[in-house]
Structures are given as C-alpha cells and as structure tokens.
Amino acid sequence: MDLAYSAEYEQFRNELRRFLKENKHRSPDMFATSFTGEERAKAARDWQRLLIEHGYAARTIPREYGGYGAEPDPLKSHIIAEEFARHRVRPGHSGDNRLVPTVLELGTEEQKQWLIPPTVRGEMTWCQGYSEPESGSDLASLTTHAHVDGDDFVINGQKIWTSGANRADMMFCLVRTEPDAPKHEGISYLIFSMDTPGIEVRPLITMTGEAFFNEVFFTDARVPTTQIIGKRGEGWFVANNTLKYEREGLGDPNQTESRLLELVTLMQRETIGGERVIDIPVYRDRLQKLQGRVLAMKYNSMRVLTSRSKGEEPGLPRWIVKLQGCELNHQIANLAIDALGELGTLYYGSPLLRDGGRWQQRYMMDLGLIIGGGTAQIQKNIIGERALGLPKEPKYASESS
Amino acid sequence: MDLAYSAEYEQFRNELRRFLKENKHRSPDMFATSFTGEERAKAARDWQRLLIEHGYAARTIPREYGGYGAEPDPLKSHIIAEEFARHRVRPGHSGDNRLVPTVLELGTEEQKQWLIPPTVRGEMTWCQGYSEPESGSDLASLTTHAHVDGDDFVINGQKIWTSGANRADMMFCLVRTEPDAPKHEGISYLIFSMDTPGIEVRPLITMTGEAFFNEVFFTDARVPTTQIIGKRGEGWFVANNTLKYEREGLGDPNQTESRLLELVTLMQRETIGGERVIDIPVYRDRLQKLQGRVLAMKYNSMRVLTSRSKGEEPGLPRWIVKLQGCELNHQIANLAIDALGELGTLYYGSPLLRDGGRWQQRYMMDLGLIIGGGTAQIQKNIIGERALGLPKEPKYASESS
Amino acid sequence: MDFALSEEQTILQDTVREYLRQHCTLESVRLNVQDSITLDADIARGLLDLGLPGIVVPEEFGGAGLGYLDAALVAEALGEAIAPIPFLGPNVVAPYALQSAGSDQQQADWLPKIASGNAVFGIAFSASSSSRSDGSTSVDSGQINGEHTFVIDANDATQFLMASGDSEIYLVDANDVELTLLRTIDRTRSVAQITMNGTPCELLPGSSSNGALRRSIAVGRIMLAADSLGAAQSMLDKSVAYAKERKQFNRVIGSFQAVKHMCAEMAAELEPCKSLIWYAAHSVLAIPEETVVVACHAKAHLSEVAQFVARKSTEVHGGMGFTDLLGLHYWFKRIGLNRQLLGSPDEVREEAAQAQDW
Amino acid sequence: MDFALSEEQTILQDTVREYLRQHCTLESVRLNVQDSITLDADIARGLLDLGLPGIVVPEEFGGAGLGYLDAALVAEALGEAIAPIPFLGPNVVAPYALQSAGSDQQQADWLPKIASGNAVFGIAFSASSSSRSDGSTSVDSGQINGEHTFVIDANDATQFLMASGDSEIYLVDANDVELTLLRTIDRTRSVAQITMNGTPCELLPGSSSNGALRRSIAVGRIMLAADSLGAAQSMLDKSVAYAKERKQFNRVIGSFQAVKHMCAEMAAELEPCKSLIWYAAHSVLAIPEETVVVACHAKAHLSEVAQFVARKSTEVHGGMGFTDLLGLHYWFKRIGLNRQLLGSPDEVREEAAQAQDW
C-alpha cells in the first residue's frame, strides 16, 4: 500500500502540468462565445492534434494510424484524466472508445487506414446503432435487417437510444443479415456514413426535457458489402468487444465525489428559518451516510486502477461500479432536492432557481443512467453470474434458441 | 365510512365487557405461579368451556361438534379479539384454526365426531407436519412417504419447523403415498397420535436461543389407513384448505401499533447525555416514519375487516399484510435497539438489561417470521401473480412436472 | 363499523375518472404543458358541470355539501389523470378555511362564488407550512406588505387566502398583487411568487384564535397526499400493464422475478396508503382532534411511497420510462412537486411529533 | 501508486485464516459460547505463535513492528471466523495508545509484555466514544473512582486502559477493579462493566494534550469495522455457496432472480467496504490527519452494510438461517454487537461531520 506515485509518474504529472499551464488557453472551450461554429471546430481539431503530439490523447493508438503509440499504462491514463479535470481543461479523446479498439482488433488493414486516422483526429465522429425498440436488455433479439442486393447491403428497420446520431458522421451498427440463423449468429456489424440516403434521425426527448438520444429509421439504406467489420453473421461477437469498452466510465467516483462537495456547499449556503441546512440533524446525517459511501467507492476505484496497472483483471470491484455509482449520484441529487425543499422543485428558467436547476436535471438523468447501458436488474444478473458464479436461469421449454 | 359500531355490535361489546369483568379471575394465566401443571391445564379447559358457552370461543363451530354454533360475523370476531387483548385476558380458541375447518369441510362424519369436540375443548392439541428439510418454499416436493401394510400406513421420513410437536397430542401430516404420481398428486393428508411408536421429536434451537420449532423423525410409524382426510393422493388439495387459514394473523397491525407505543415509551425514558432519545432528531424522524407506516397498516386492517364483514374477498389489502407487517415489526425492533445503543445489544440475564431483552428477541424473531410461513420472496410472487395478475415463471425444459 | 367508500362516493369517483379519461388525455395534458400553465377551460367547464368546485360548499350556499373524503377521492382521480386543473386551493382549502374562520358575511359572499366557479382562490400558506420559504408579510391598518412564494393554484386565481404571522388568514384580491410564475419540474400545477405592496386585505376573523390556519394546511396536505396516491397508482397500473405486454428474451418481462417483485413491492407499499388517506380525509369532519397528526403522516408517508413508486415504475419501463414517448415522467414530476409543497416530509414528520407532544 | 495489499500482507492474512480454519471451527466456537466468554487458551497460544499479540508493537520491544493495515487484515480474518479471541483491545488499541501517549518507561514496561502475551489490556473508552453509557469516573491523587460500562475484551484482561474526562487515558491493574460481565447477544467477544473504588491509576502523560484518546478510539473503530467486514464477507460467501447447492422447484435457488439479486446486492454493497477499511487502516500511520474522519466513516458504513448483509444472508438461507443448525446467527450477532460498540452509526457520523468542520 503506497499512495504516492513513483518518480517516473511524478515526472509525468509535472510535465503534463507544465504543458497544461502553457497551453490551456488553446483549449477550444475558451473560444466558446467569441468564435463561429467553424472556428470552434477547427480549434477542437487543433487541440486534439496538439494533445496527440504530446501523448495526452490517442495515447495507445499506433503511430501508423495517427495515435501516439505508447504502451498502455493505466496509471498514466489516470493521471491525464485527473489533471485535465483538475485544471478544468477539455480532455482529448482516442477517437471513439467503442469503435476504435474494435477496428484495431478485428478490422482489415484497409479499414484501419480508412477509419482510424480521421477518427482519432476528430474529423470522423461516430454513433452506435445497437438498441431497438423491441430489443432492450435482450439486445440479440434485434430485427433491423439487411439483404444483399448487388454489391450493397440494403438496410431496413429502426434503432433507438442512439446518442449523437444527429451530429455523427458515421454509425457502427448491428443488423440481422442471416434471418434463418440462430439469433446470436445472424447478426453483422456494419459501418456507414450517416449521410447515406434512406437514414432518418429523429430526436428523442427525455424526461429532463433534453434530447440526449435519437431514433434512427432505415428505409432501403444502401451500404457497400465491404463496409463490414468481421464476417457476416459474426456481428454479435464483434459487438461484445465494443460493449466491453462502453460501460466503463458510468458511475465514475471522482465525479461522484465532486458532486458530494457541491452538495456540501449547497447545504452550507441554504438556510431554513435562519439555520444552515447542514446543521439540521436529519439532513446532516443523510449527508454523512452518503459521504461514507462515496469514500468507499473512491477507494474502490483506486483498487481497480492498481489492478489494471498490474495487468490484472479487477473482477468484482469493477463489476459493481456502474450499479453503485449511478445509484449514489441519484441519491446525492435526491438529498440536494430535499435540502432545497420547495426550491428544489424549480427547473430551468424559473425565478428563485438554485444552481441552475442542475440537481433536478441530475436526479432524472441519473435515473436514466441507472436504466441505460444495462438496467440495474441486468447489472445484478451480471454480478451474480459473472462475479459470484451463480447459475443463469435455466432455459425454459418454449424458448427458441 | 362510519367508524362507529351499530347498536347491535355495541351491545355485543358491552355484554362481553361485562362478562370479562365478572370472569376475568378465572382466566388460567391468573393461576400461573400458584398452581401445578395439572391444575393449570384444568383451569385452561374450564375457561375454554366457559367461553364456548357464551359464544366467545369456537363461535362458528356447529353445536353438534362442541362449538357455539353462531353464523360467521367478522365484526363480532374482531370485537372479541379486541376486548380480550385490551383486557389482557387469555382468549379462547376454536380448536386448531388450520385443522378444524379442514375436517369440518372434508372429513367424514365419524372423523368429525372423533376429532372436533375434544379439539374444541382443548383436550386434543395439534401440530402440523408439512415442511421438510429439502422442501421449504417448494412444499409439494416433500419426500416423507408411507406405504400400506395390512390396515396401516407405515411412515418414514422427516418433518421440520413443527411448532408445538413436543406438546401436541396429534399431528396432521402430509406424506407421499403414491410415489409414481406427479408430485402434486401423490400426497395424502394423515392424522395420528404423537404417541405413535416410531415418532421422535427433537427441539430445533433458533437464533433467539429458544426452541420454537421441532424436527420430527418417522421410523416405520404405523397409522391406521382410516386416519386419512380426503382420498389417497388428494392431500395436497386438502392441505391448501389449511394453508388458507394458517397465514392469517402474521403481521397483525394491532400488535404492531402496541409495539410502536412501547418504543415511544422507551425513547421517552432513555437518555443520551441527559437528553431524551425521542428528542434527538435522527431517532425522532425514524420513529415518525414508522408511525406513518403503522397507521397505514392499521387503517388497512379496518378496510380488510369491513370487506370481510360484507362477505367480500378483500384482495390486495389482505395479500400484503404478512409482508408489510412482519417487516414493520422488524424495523420497530431495529429502531429500539439503535435507540438503546450499546444497551440494545444486551440479552436475557444481563445486568443493565432493558425491557427484559425483548427488543433483541423480537428483532430476530421477526426476521424469522419474514422468512417463515412463506418467505418475503414467495410473498412477492403471490402478490405479483394473484393480486396483480402477472404471469408465473414459464416451465423449464428440464423441470419434471 | 364500515371502513369503506359509500356507493355514492364510488360513483362520484368513477364519474370524475370517466370524465377525465375522455377529456383529460395525455395529449391534452401535453398541449397544456407546452404553454404557461393555465386552467384548461374545457376541462374546467366539464368539472363545473359535475359540481366539483362546490364539492365541500354547503348546499345552502349552492354547493354539493359533501365531505373531505369525497374531496380526497376527487383529488386522487385528478392525480391519476395528472389533470392540469386547480382544485386543492380554490375548491377544498379555501372553502374549508372560509367555513372555519370566515365571518357570516364572508361565507355568504364567497362560498356561492366558489361553488359556481366565479371565484378561484389561490393559497399562500407556504411560509407557515414550510420553513424553506423566505417570504414573510406584515399587516398594518388593513393593508398587507411583503411576499409569498410557492403560492398554490396561483395562475388563474381571482382571490388569495394568505397566512400572516403565526395563525391568521387574510383574503386579498388577485388584481391587487404582483404575480410571478415559478417554473417547476411539474407543469400541471401552477405555482407562483406574489408580492403585496400596500395591498388591501381582509382578516378571516375566526383565524385569530381557533387554529383554522393549521387545520386548513392539514386539509391541503391530505389533498396533496391523495393526489400523489392517484398519480402513484397510475404509475403502478401502467407498470403492471407494461410488464404484461413488453417481451424480452421471448418472455413478457412481468414473468421475470426481478420485475414481478418490483411491481409487488410497489403494490405492497401503496395499497395501505389508500386507507391512510381515507382515514385522514374522513377525520376532518368526524374526528377533527386527530386530523393534524394524521394529515402530517398522510403527507409524509405518501411523499415517500409515491417517490418509491415513481422511481420503480420508471425502472420497470426501462428506457421507455425515461423518454417523453409514454409521458410517464409527467406523473413522476407531479409526485416530485407534491412531495415538497406545504412542507417537505421531514418537516411534516416533525410537526406530527410535536402535535402528539412526543 | 499501489492501492493493494503487499505479498507479505496477503500471506499474513492467509496464514491467520488457515490457522483459524483448522482451529477455530464452528464447533469450537459453540463450545466456547456455552460457558461464560473467555479467551480460548488453545487458539490464543496458536495466535501467539503467529506473533499476533505483538503485531503493532515495535521490534525493539519484541513485537512484529507491523502497521495498522496488517492489524486490520487480522481483525478481518478473526471476524470471518467469529473467533472468540480478544485482539482489538489488547493487541491493537492498547499498544497504539501506549505508543501515542505513554511515557518511555510505560512503553518499556508494557509493550514487551503485550507482545509476549503476558499483559492483556481491556479497553474502557465507551464513555468517550458513545454517549449512551452512563459510566463516568473521576481521578484524585492517583486514585480513580466511578464506573465504565461496555469495557471491551474485559474478561481475561490483566490491565485496563480507561478514558477519563475529555481526553486523558489512565492505566489500572485488573486486580484493583470490580468486574461484572455483561451478557450480549454475541458470545464471542467479552464485554463488561467495571467499578473503581479508590483504584490506583497511572496517567499516560501524552494523552493530556495530544489527542491520543480520540485517535485510539479511531483505531478501535477501524478494527471493529474490519471485523464486521470479515463477518459479513463470511455470510455472503455462505449465502452464495448455499444458493448454488440448495434446490427448490428442481432448480438451485441461486438461479432464481430474487435470490441471485440478493447475493448481487450484498456483494455490491460489501466489496467497496474492503477498500474503505484498507484506506482507513493505512491512514493511521501514513495520513494521520485523515484518520479520525475516515475511521468514523469506516465504522458507520460497515455497521450499515454488515447489518444489510446479515439480514439478506439469513433470508437467502431461509428457515435454516434462523436455526442454530448452520450457526449463521453467530455472525449475525457479532455484526449486531460491533454496530453499537465504540459509538452507534449515527453518533459516529455526527463526529465525522464535526471533525470536518461541516
């Protein structure tokens, strides 16, 4: 047990801090109000290029595909994330953390050269076409289908929960190409431009009033048969690679801790009958209960990070992060609302609004995250089966494969 | 909505109060310390006979079988229970509220005359042999079996959770008599004396340190083939009659309310640093939360009673009583223990013990009741399926009927 | 002993339900919610025909002369349909307060207008029911100064009843106050801040001594609790229906224990609440000495249970519950607002403890 | 950055576990529990051979010179095995307090005896850690009067450390006090009331000014939390094993979602607790300025989580969990006692808030 970083990492951190100090002003968010959309986009691309040059973005992506080409080092990645957050500077990216690893692992050389460099540069952006209205938890039951006509797949069907579909250049998408195969074996993993004729995107308004997601409708959308990752019928197994990466990050305890500290500020600021809310025992006790849970999750993440930095699979400590983290965020928002009482019911645009309405927004958004990316029920199945080794539910008589 | 009782019931209650005032001294608990076991038993029988004569026990059991022979009237039954509890007088009984209705409904005339009068008089007491070590929630999978040899069933196997087996005169028992039939159709409902050779009773110590239950072992125990209720192989259906009656009473909200009031007394009496526990906001709020739940369950029981008095099936309000009531009792005990802090960990026989250790005893016992008589999980299945109409789990491919 | 609804009460509630099912659809609520919240004139006219505005106004003043259990049944039905209609303030709390503390003249002036829908009272009691509001007022020679926040049913009000000091209730004309709408998560109930500047006001004389304000707040809390009961019952019903229909892994999801048990837990928590509301509402006229305590518990307990149901119901609906497509969130948000109005759960529980001298 | 156990720490914990698996069986615990609680001499001798009594005693005084994370790992193992052995008091809190506040002479006198098992210290800090105890003491010219309740590891103690006033720690000889055993639900840990009547006492001089009492209590809380972690982990492991074995309706019960989810919820709650304990225990020497707050949270959070696990585990075991046959209740009860010792969860949370100046 040693909470200090070794000299190598301290030096890495110091270099990064120096870099941030010198270059912070180039971060595109600084341009937010004074530049046009196109200038802003250019600033973002320049920033990403600068970060890749210094190894602070696309760090482990091979140089030949536009990355920095370093060996994976979870501690350095953690330091990068931590310092960017601490300095409130917009971090770089590695293209798309679901698609890029998948293409690197399973794409052809031609696909890698076509897709990865522009994606890493931020010039080709992606959305994910997996979920469908009738296949949520049971993803493999998807029915969006494609038949081959000449050199093209012709796609028909509907996707849902597609975040960013209205802005993305490209989609990676699961479609059923072998209708007669068993359900896990009839799916292919296709990639195509969102400008393809026959694709319609409709924003999906959520309870927060915002459109985080979209529905995407396909009507005879034609995609060249070469635009497939892996073989026909292997899409389910290709996608599982992507899913592995996607779920990371939901329930991040550092974010949770900073929300708790915001809540403390709120409770020190707001008063009831002249008394600070934080001094009112019932609220004070609820706050302390949450702090205990937040600390446990924070240290748990240090444990996960250590396992990763040693190349070990963290196991249970990792499997629980999404379930516990999203729940904790929801409860923090809940206490904030209760601490505000009537004022906690106000929302965007109201007089007397506190903290810009963000607690209500989070309260609802966090509930969405408890449901999304694997409902709490599915998470518990996963923990029970993968981490604790409990048996799956038996197949029942009427179930088709 | 009228919370007053009509004149007929007020008169009934007044008569009962007069009766209790005049006869309270004959209640056998008054003899507890000064009489021998035999005298105590006689007092109990005399008391029961007196109550039957006045219609305060065995009220709806026909006169020809030793009861009072009144029409069922849930309101009068409720008034009887309420007044005996209020006056802290030992109530009468109707024999055994599981066996007697079953025999009345499905027994032969001979069986009724043999079993019901002495049972109603309290001279023949019963225990129930249903559960087995390997069949808990899945009762119908029981394996205690009997084969016919001459005029006898010969029983072998083991029962568990048999409360009162060490004191009862008789057992009603489910045994498998048709080993080749489907599992629900191979069971018979037998009755026999606990003095039958080949029956051994062993007390089962629980976490509270007490032996509420017993294990009962059968080794070639011989029971005449006439001592069966219903036909061979119909025992499962006979028993469902009994189960219907048994589950009533667990989670009684009147008992819960009186426990809450005990808890209030405790919190007004105990102090922390000179301050009454009830004035400490965190405990005070927990107490109020419980009171809200207790009141809801109390009024719910009035609604159930009203439905019954109109001959209606109460439905959902009745199905939830066991689940919610037992949980509420457990939480009341939990708050009492927390309110006592370290003192709340003390148990029978310790110096500094509060309230005779009963809060710890209840905390554990109530958990036992949450599990017993249908676990919380089984209760939720029942509510989901019977009250809300959700479908059962599908049959599994590997499941035998 | 008859702890049940009368046949008339069942008919009343079913009639309101049936009316709302036809006229207060999710589509009409959506339309309402897009603009600033205002009384839906069509629905209001229909409810007037049903006699709801005068439900607790005595027959001699042109009302239906019913009790507060009847009013709670209506509130429950309005909650079920998330009806964007003021009811609690103008049609229950105001006539209660006027009858409890108004002079004969005030009663004769206002109760008939309430019953005919010609007077609509907003309720400015928040400063006395929830210590979170900063608003305070002072009265001097028949004029009132100051402000109230979280005034209920404010938008279409023609009059306001407002708390001042510890226990007094004043009546002011809506034309004489400055009104700023507050925008809450819920858009089906109008809530506002009002400012008085030398505004003429009239005391309800009985309120100076008879505890009418406290009991009026209790009545308001019972109605909010009934509203949340209805909203939560709707969410449970929708969950059960969805769980019977929606298939995943070739099975309806209601056959999975996890989903089945969520539904069972919602039902087990919610069902006893119905009896709690009945008792509390019945007590207003029949057992008034119990009303304040039971109203606190009804409000606090329903706040917790309805929040639980709102969350679990959303979970049962999966992603669909999070979108606007099914509109489930309108119920979720109404429950969220009700939770905080007229006192948050912990404040209200503390009042229950104090009222019992514990 | 290495937030993990060292190889030596893993070996230490595994060694203790293995020893306890062989020598501290459920049967031996049962035997112990039937009589009055007393140190199991055989097990104690074995643990002495492993060097546990001197685990945090510096090598110069004949100890192993390890840290409090090592001690917490041992406490966890003892909790897993519900070992009826005093450890927290004599082998962790006492040497910590002596090193923090004892004079050179006191350290030289007692630390070697602790390491050799010849001195066994009970801990009488309850009056300063939990406001529920009535006990209070006063010191006058080297003599102490009064009483302490809920003295930990009391039965076989040869000495006691006791809190007096706000912050001072005194050392008294066990022969000079009157001891009354308290009988708790748990029978694996001895707890007593002690009475002093002109009993000679000796001040640990550093404690007058350096906060040693408060930090000693924090160390004790971390050990109790580690003990509950171990006990809860055992209950979870037993639940998972039982759920894989026990069949109902022709299926192992672990394949039912209801049972699977109970196990998953226990694991999800419990797993992060391990990191919380590690951090808290590690902080004692490495980040002492954080210890008091993290110790409060470790104690309070483990109290809640372990209680949750104790209950759910019993439910997973069904009726069997309620009987003595599997002995599950010994773990349940140890968790129940740990919850209240050295401060109940809410009291400890309030201390955490105060320590952060919130």
PDB file of C-alpha atoms in Angstrom, chain C residues 165-248:
ATOM      1  CA  GLY C 165     -47.951  35.789  11.353  1.00  0.00           C
ATOM      2  CA  ASP C 166     -48.449  32.605  13.242  1.00  0.00           C
ATOM      3  CA  SER C 167     -52.039  31.816  12.584  1.00  0.00           C
ATOM      4  CA  GLU C 168     -54.020  34.493  10.835  1.00  0.00           C
ATOM      5  CA  ILE C 169     -55.601  34.124   7.412  1.00  0.00           C
ATOM      6  CA  TYR C 170     -56.238  37.112   5.164  1.00  0.00           C
ATOM      7  CA  LEU C 171     -58.188  37.454   1.965  1.00  0.00           C
ATOM      8  CA  VAL C 172     -56.873  39.651  -0.864  1.00  0.00           C
ATOM      9  CA  ASP C 173     -57.939  40.307  -4.405  1.00  0.00           C
ATOM     10  CA  ALA C 174     -55.712  38.888  -7.117  1.00  0.00           C
ATOM     11  CA  ASN C 175     -55.797  42.176  -9.002  1.00  0.00           C
ATOM     12  CA  ASP C 176     -54.007  43.865  -6.133  1.00  0.00           C
ATOM     13  CA  VAL C 177     -50.916  41.631  -6.087  1.00  0.00           C
ATOM     14  CA  GLU C 178     -47.968  41.264  -8.379  1.00  0.00           C
ATOM     15  CA  LEU C 179     -47.632  37.691  -9.572  1.00  0.00           C
ATOM     16  CA  THR C 180     -44.517  35.948 -10.887  1.00  0.00           C
ATOM     17  CA  LEU C 181     -44.967  32.380 -12.057  1.00  0.00           C
ATOM     18  CA  LEU C 182     -42.426  29.874 -10.812  1.00  0.00           C
ATOM     19  CA  ARG C 183     -41.460  27.190 -13.235  1.00  0.00           C
ATOM     20  CA  THR C 184     -41.202  23.813 -11.540  1.00  0.00           C
ATOM     21  CA  ILE C 185     -40.395  20.386 -12.961  1.00  0.00           C
ATOM     22  CA  ASP C 186     -44.112  19.725 -12.965  1.00  0.00           C
ATOM     23  CA  ARG C 187     -46.145  21.784 -15.423  1.00  0.00           C
ATOM     24  CA  THR C 188     -49.601  20.595 -14.413  1.00  0.00           C
ATOM     25  CA  ARG C 189     -49.959  22.655 -11.252  1.00  0.00           C
ATOM     26  CA  SER C 190     -49.351  26.395 -11.196  1.00  0.00           C
ATOM     27  CA  VAL C 191     -47.093  27.767  -8.505  1.00  0.00           C
ATOM     28  CA  ALA C 192     -46.108  31.403  -8.118  1.00  0.00           C
ATOM     29  CA  GLN C 193     -44.485  34.082  -6.078  1.00  0.00           C
ATOM     30  CA  ILE C 194     -46.750  37.009  -5.198  1.00  0.00           C
ATOM     31  CA  THR C 195     -45.765  40.422  -3.911  1.00  0.00           C
ATOM     32  CA  MET C 196     -48.032  42.736  -1.938  1.00  0.00           C
ATOM     33  CA  ASN C 197     -47.411  46.418  -1.663  1.00  0.00           C
ATOM     34  CA  GLY C 198     -49.997  48.164   0.471  1.00  0.00           C
ATOM     35  CA  THR C 199     -52.485  45.607  -0.775  1.00  0.00           C
ATOM     36  CA  PRO C 200     -55.927  45.848   0.843  1.00  0.00           C
ATOM     37  CA  CYS C 201     -56.662  42.743   2.885  1.00  0.00           C
ATOM     38  CA  GLU C 202     -59.455  41.383   4.968  1.00  0.00           C
ATOM     39  CA  LEU C 203     -58.959  39.141   8.021  1.00  0.00           C
ATOM     40  CA  LEU C 204     -60.881  35.903   8.370  1.00  0.00           C
ATOM     41  CA  PRO C 205     -61.792  36.779  11.948  1.00  0.00           C
ATOM     42  CA  GLY C 206     -62.017  33.262  13.359  1.00  0.00           C
ATOM     43  CA  SER C 207     -58.435  32.510  12.409  1.00  0.00           C
ATOM     44  CA  SER C 208     -57.006  34.737  15.111  1.00  0.00           C
ATOM     45  CA  SER C 209     -57.788  32.201  17.775  1.00  0.00           C
ATOM     46  CA  ASN C 210     -59.202  28.937  16.515  1.00  0.00           C
ATOM     47  CA  GLY C 211     -56.303  27.236  14.749  1.00  0.00           C
ATOM     48  CA  ALA C 212     -58.034  27.427  11.375  1.00  0.00           C
ATOM     49  CA  LEU C 213     -54.774  28.034   9.531  1.00  0.00           C
ATOM     50  CA  ARG C 214     -53.174  24.922  10.916  1.00  0.00           C
ATOM     51  CA  ARG C 215     -56.213  22.830  10.101  1.00  0.00           C
ATOM     52  CA  SER C 216     -56.506  24.363   6.650  1.00  0.00           C
ATOM     53  CA  ILE C 217     -52.912  23.375   5.963  1.00  0.00           C
ATOM     54  CA  ALA C 218     -53.750  19.881   7.208  1.00  0.00           C
ATOM     55  CA  VAL C 219     -56.635  19.705   4.715  1.00  0.00           C
ATOM     56  CA  GLY C 220     -54.301  20.861   1.944  1.00  0.00           C
ATOM     57  CA  ARG C 221     -51.786  18.200   2.896  1.00  0.00           C
ATOM     58  CA  ILE C 222     -54.415  15.484   2.754  1.00  0.00           C
ATOM     59  CA  MET C 223     -55.383  16.625  -0.753  1.00  0.00           C
ATOM     60  CA  LEU C 224     -51.754  16.629  -1.899  1.00  0.00           C
ATOM     61  CA  ALA C 225     -51.333  13.157  -0.435  1.00  0.00           C
ATOM     62  CA  ALA C 226     -54.473  11.970  -2.226  1.00  0.00           C
ATOM     63  CA  ASP C 227     -53.175  13.486  -5.444  1.00  0.00           C
ATOM     64  CA  SER C 228     -49.875  11.622  -5.053  1.00  0.00           C
ATOM     65  CA  LEU C 229     -51.767   8.439  -4.253  1.00  0.00           C
ATOM     66  CA  GLY C 230     -53.636   8.748  -7.520  1.00  0.00           C
ATOM     67  CA  ALA C 231     -50.530   9.604  -9.508  1.00  0.00           C
ATOM     68  CA  ALA C 232     -48.602   6.699  -7.983  1.00  0.00           C
ATOM     69  CA  GLN C 233     -51.484   4.292  -8.543  1.00  0.00           C
ATOM     70  CA  SER C 234     -51.467   5.290 -12.207  1.00  0.00           C
ATOM     71  CA  MET C 235     -47.744   4.614 -12.421  1.00  0.00           C
ATOM     72  CA  LEU C 236     -48.196   1.214 -10.800  1.00  0.00           C
ATOM     73  CA  ASP C 237     -51.068   0.337 -13.135  1.00  0.00           C
ATOM     74  CA  LYS C 238     -49.007   1.385 -16.131  1.00  0.00           C
ATOM     75  CA  SER C 239     -46.096  -0.715 -14.870  1.00  0.00           C
ATOM     76  CA  VAL C 240     -48.202  -3.815 -14.455  1.00  0.00           C
ATOM     77  CA  ALA C 241     -49.753  -3.337 -17.884  1.00  0.00           C
ATOM     78  CA  TYR C 242     -46.339  -2.781 -19.468  1.00  0.00           C
ATOM     79  CA  ALA C 243     -44.883  -5.800 -17.674  1.00  0.00           C
ATOM     80  CA  LYS C 244     -47.656  -7.962 -19.103  1.00  0.00           C
ATOM     81  CA  GLU C 245     -47.073  -6.738 -22.639  1.00  0.00           C
ATOM     82  CA  ARG C 246     -43.414  -5.998 -23.135  1.00  0.00           C
ATOM     83  CA  LYS C 247     -41.370  -9.029 -24.169  1.00  0.00           C
ATOM     84  CA  GLN C 248     -37.654  -9.580 -23.768  1.00  0.00           C
TER      85      GLN C 248
END
